[in-house]
CSV table of N, CA and C in Angstrom, one decimal:
chain,number,residue,atom,x,y,z
A,1,MET,N,-9.0,-2.6,-8.6
A,1,MET,CA,-9.6,-1.3,-9.0
A,1,MET,C,-10.4,-1.8,-10.3
A,2,GLN,N,-11.1,-1.1,-10.4
A,2,GLN,CA,-12.4,-2.3,-11.5
A,2,GLN,C,-12.3,-0.1,-12.8
A,3,ASP,N,-12.1,1.0,-12.1
A,3,ASP,CA,-12.2,2.1,-12.5
A,3,ASP,C,-11.0,2.4,-13.9
A,4,THR,N,-10.3,1.6,-13.4
A,4,THR,CA,-9.4,1.9,-14.3
A,4,THR,C,-9.2,1.4,-15.8
A,5,PRO,N,-9.0,2.5,-16.8
A,5,PRO,CA,-9.5,2.1,-18.1
A,5,PRO,C,-9.0,1.4,-18.5
A,6,GLU,N,-8.9,0.5,-19.3
A,6,GLU,CA,-8.6,-0.5,-20.2
A,6,GLU,C,-7.2,0.1,-20.5
A,7,HIS,N,-6.6,1.4,-20.9
A,7,HIS,CA,-5.5,1.2,-22.4
A,7,HIS,C,-4.5,2.2,-21.3
A,8,VAL,N,-5.5,2.4,-20.3
A,8,VAL,CA,-4.5,2.6,-18.1
A,8,VAL,C,-3.2,2.0,-17.9
A,9,LYS,N,-4.3,1.0,-18.5
A,9,LYS,CA,-3.4,-0.3,-17.3
A,9,LYS,C,-3.1,-1.5,-18.2
A,10,LYS,N,-2.9,-1.2,-19.5
A,10,LYS,CA,-2.5,-1.9,-21.2
A,10,LYS,C,-0.4,-0.7,-20.9
A,11,ILE,N,-1.6,0.2,-20.4
A,11,ILE,CA,0.2,1.3,-20.5
A,11,ILE,C,1.1,1.5,-19.0
A,12,GLN,N,-0.1,0.8,-18.3
A,12,GLN,CA,1.3,0.1,-17.0
A,12,GLN,C,1.3,-1.1,-17.3
A,13,LEU,N,0.9,-1.9,-17.6
A,13,LEU,CA,1.1,-3.6,-17.5
A,13,LEU,C,3.0,-3.6,-17.8
A,14,GLU,N,2.9,-2.1,-20.0
A,14,GLU,CA,4.2,-2.6,-20.4
A,14,GLU,C,5.5,-2.0,-19.6
A,15,LEU,N,4.9,-0.1,-19.3
A,15,LEU,CA,6.1,-0.1,-17.9
A,15,LEU,C,6.4,-1.3,-17.4
A,16,TRP,N,5.9,-1.5,-15.9
A,16,TRP,CA,6.0,-2.7,-15.4
A,16,TRP,C,7.4,-3.8,-16.2
A,17,LEU,N,6.5,-4.1,-17.5
A,17,LEU,CA,7.2,-4.9,-17.7
A,17,LEU,C,8.8,-4.8,-18.4
A,18,ALA,N,8.7,-3.4,-18.7
A,18,ALA,CA,10.0,-3.5,-19.5
A,18,ALA,C,10.9,-2.9,-17.5
A,19,LYS,N,10.5,-3.5,-17.3
A,19,LYS,CA,12.2,-2.8,-15.7
A,19,LYS,C,12.3,-4.8,-15.7
A,20,THR,N,14.0,-4.0,-14.5
A,20,THR,CA,14.3,-5.6,-14.6
A,20,THR,C,13.8,-6.8,-14.3
A,21,PRO,N,14.1,-7.5,-13.7
A,21,PRO,CA,13.6,-8.4,-12.4
A,21,PRO,C,13.5,-7.4,-10.9
A,22,GLY,N,14.7,-7.5,-10.6
A,22,GLY,CA,15.8,-7.0,-10.0
A,22,GLY,C,14.4,-5.6,-9.7
A,23,GLU,N,13.6,-4.7,-10.8
A,23,GLU,CA,13.6,-3.5,-10.5
A,23,GLU,C,12.7,-3.8,-9.5
A,24,ARG,N,11.6,-4.9,-9.9
A,24,ARG,CA,10.8,-5.1,-9.7
A,24,ARG,C,10.6,-5.5,-8.5
A,25,ILE,N,11.1,-6.4,-8.2
A,25,ILE,CA,11.6,-7.1,-6.5
A,25,ILE,C,12.6,-6.0,-5.8
A,26,LEU,N,12.8,-4.8,-6.1
A,26,LEU,CA,13.0,-3.4,-5.7
A,26,LEU,C,11.5,-2.7,-5.1
A,27,GLN,N,11.0,-2.4,-6.2
A,27,GLN,CA,10.5,-1.8,-5.7
A,27,GLN,C,8.9,-3.0,-5.2
A,28,TYR,N,8.0,-3.9,-5.5
A,28,TYR,CA,8.2,-5.1,-4.5
A,28,TYR,C,7.8,-4.2,-3.5
A,29,LEU,N,9.0,-5.0,-2.4
A,29,LEU,CA,9.6,-4.2,-1.4
A,29,LEU,C,10.3,-2.9,-0.5
A,30,LYS,N,10.1,-2.1,-1.5
A,30,LYS,CA,8.9,-0.7,-0.8
A,30,LYS,C,8.1,-0.3,-0.2
A,31,ASP,N,7.2,-0.7,-2.1
A,31,ASP,CA,5.4,-0.5,-1.3
A,31,ASP,C,5.5,-1.3,-0.6
A,32,ASN,N,5.8,-3.1,-0.3
A,32,ASN,CA,5.9,-3.6,0.7
A,32,ASN,C,5.4,-3.2,2.3
A,33,GLU,N,7.4,-2.4,1.9
A,33,GLU,CA,6.8,-1.7,3.5
A,33,GLU,C,6.9,-0.4,3.7
A,34,GLU,N,6.3,0.1,2.4
A,34,GLU,CA,5.6,1.5,3.5
A,34,GLU,C,4.2,0.9,3.6
A,35,LEU,N,3.4,-0.3,2.9
A,35,LEU,CA,1.8,-0.4,3.0
A,35,LEU,C,2.2,-1.1,5.0
A,36,TYR,N,3.5,-1.9,5.4
A,36,TYR,CA,3.7,-2.2,6.5
A,36,TYR,C,3.4,-0.7,7.9
A,37,LYS,N,4.0,0.5,6.9
A,37,LYS,CA,4.0,1.7,7.9
A,37,LYS,C,2.3,2.1,8.2
A,38,MET,N,2.2,2.0,6.9
A,38,MET,CA,1.2,2.7,7.2
A,38,MET,C,0.4,1.7,8.4
A,39,TRP,N,-0.3,0.7,7.6
A,39,TRP,CA,-0.9,-0.2,9.0
A,39,TRP,C,-0.1,-0.4,9.8
A,40,ASP,N,0.6,-0.1,10.3
A,40,ASP,CA,1.1,0.3,11.4
A,40,ASP,C,1.0,1.6,12.5
A,41,SER,N,0.7,2.6,12.1
A,41,SER,CA,0.0,3.5,11.4
A,41,SER,C,-1.6,3.9,12.0
A,42,VAL,N,-2.2,2.9,10.8
A,42,VAL,CA,-3.4,3.0,11.6
A,42,VAL,C,-3.8,2.1,12.8
A,43,LYS,N,-3.3,1.0,13.4
A,43,LYS,CA,-2.8,0.9,14.4
A,43,LYS,C,-2.9,0.8,15.9
A,44,ALA,N,-1.7,2.0,15.6
A,44,ALA,CA,-0.5,2.9,16.9
A,44,ALA,C,-2.7,4.5,16.9
A,45,GLN,N,-3.2,4.8,16.4
A,45,GLN,CA,-4.1,5.7,16.0
A,45,GLN,C,-5.4,4.2,16.7
A,46,GLN,N,-5.6,3.1,16.1
A,46,GLN,CA,-7.2,2.7,16.9
A,46,GLN,C,-6.5,2.9,18.2
A,47,GLN,N,-4.6,1.8,18.7
A,47,GLN,CA,-5.0,2.0,19.9
A,47,GLN,C,-5.0,3.4,20.9
A,48,LEU,N,-4.9,3.7,20.3
A,48,LEU,CA,-5.4,5.9,21.0
A,48,LEU,C,-6.2,5.7,21.6
A,49,LYS,N,-7.2,5.7,20.6
A,49,LYS,CA,-8.2,5.7,20.5
A,49,LYS,C,-9.3,4.7,21.7
A,50,GLY,N,-8.8,3.5,21.7
A,50,GLY,CA,-9.4,2.8,22.6
A,50,GLY,C,-8.7,3.1,23.4
A,51,ASP,N,-7.4,3.5,24.5
A,51,ASP,CA,-6.9,4.3,25.0
A,51,ASP,C,-7.8,5.4,25.4
A,52,LYS,N,-8.0,6.4,25.0
A,52,LYS,CA,-9.1,7.3,25.2
A,52,LYS,C,-10.1,6.0,25.8
A,53,LYS,N,-10.6,6.6,25.1
A,53,LYS,CA,-12.2,5.9,25.6
A,53,LYS,C,-12.3,5.0,26.6
A,54,GLU,N,-11.4,4.3,27.2
A,54,GLU,CA,-11.4,3.2,28.9
A,54,GLU,C,-10.8,4.4,29.4
A,55,ALA,N,-10.1,5.9,28.9
A,55,ALA,CA,-9.9,6.9,30.5
A,55,ALA,C,-11.2,7.4,29.8
A,56,GLU,N,-12.1,8.1,29.2
A,56,GLU,CA,-13.0,9.0,29.7
A,56,GLU,C,-14.5,7.3,30.7
A,57,GLY,N,-14.0,6.5,30.3
A,57,GLY,CA,-14.7,5.2,31.5
A,57,GLY,C,-15.9,5.4,30.6
A,58,GLU,N,-15.6,5.7,29.0
A,58,GLU,CA,-16.8,4.5,28.2
A,58,GLU,C,-17.2,2.6,28.0
């Protein structure tokens, strides 16, 4: 994203680098899992919309 001010980016980087490599990996894995859950949810919603349209004859 391009709308984050530079001073906020620096703070975020400092916080990230203060974590141990193990903490960073764990955070990555948690974030990745949440991302996949979100995409699965979107995919399921799209599938339901498609099934509904088929049932309506569109």
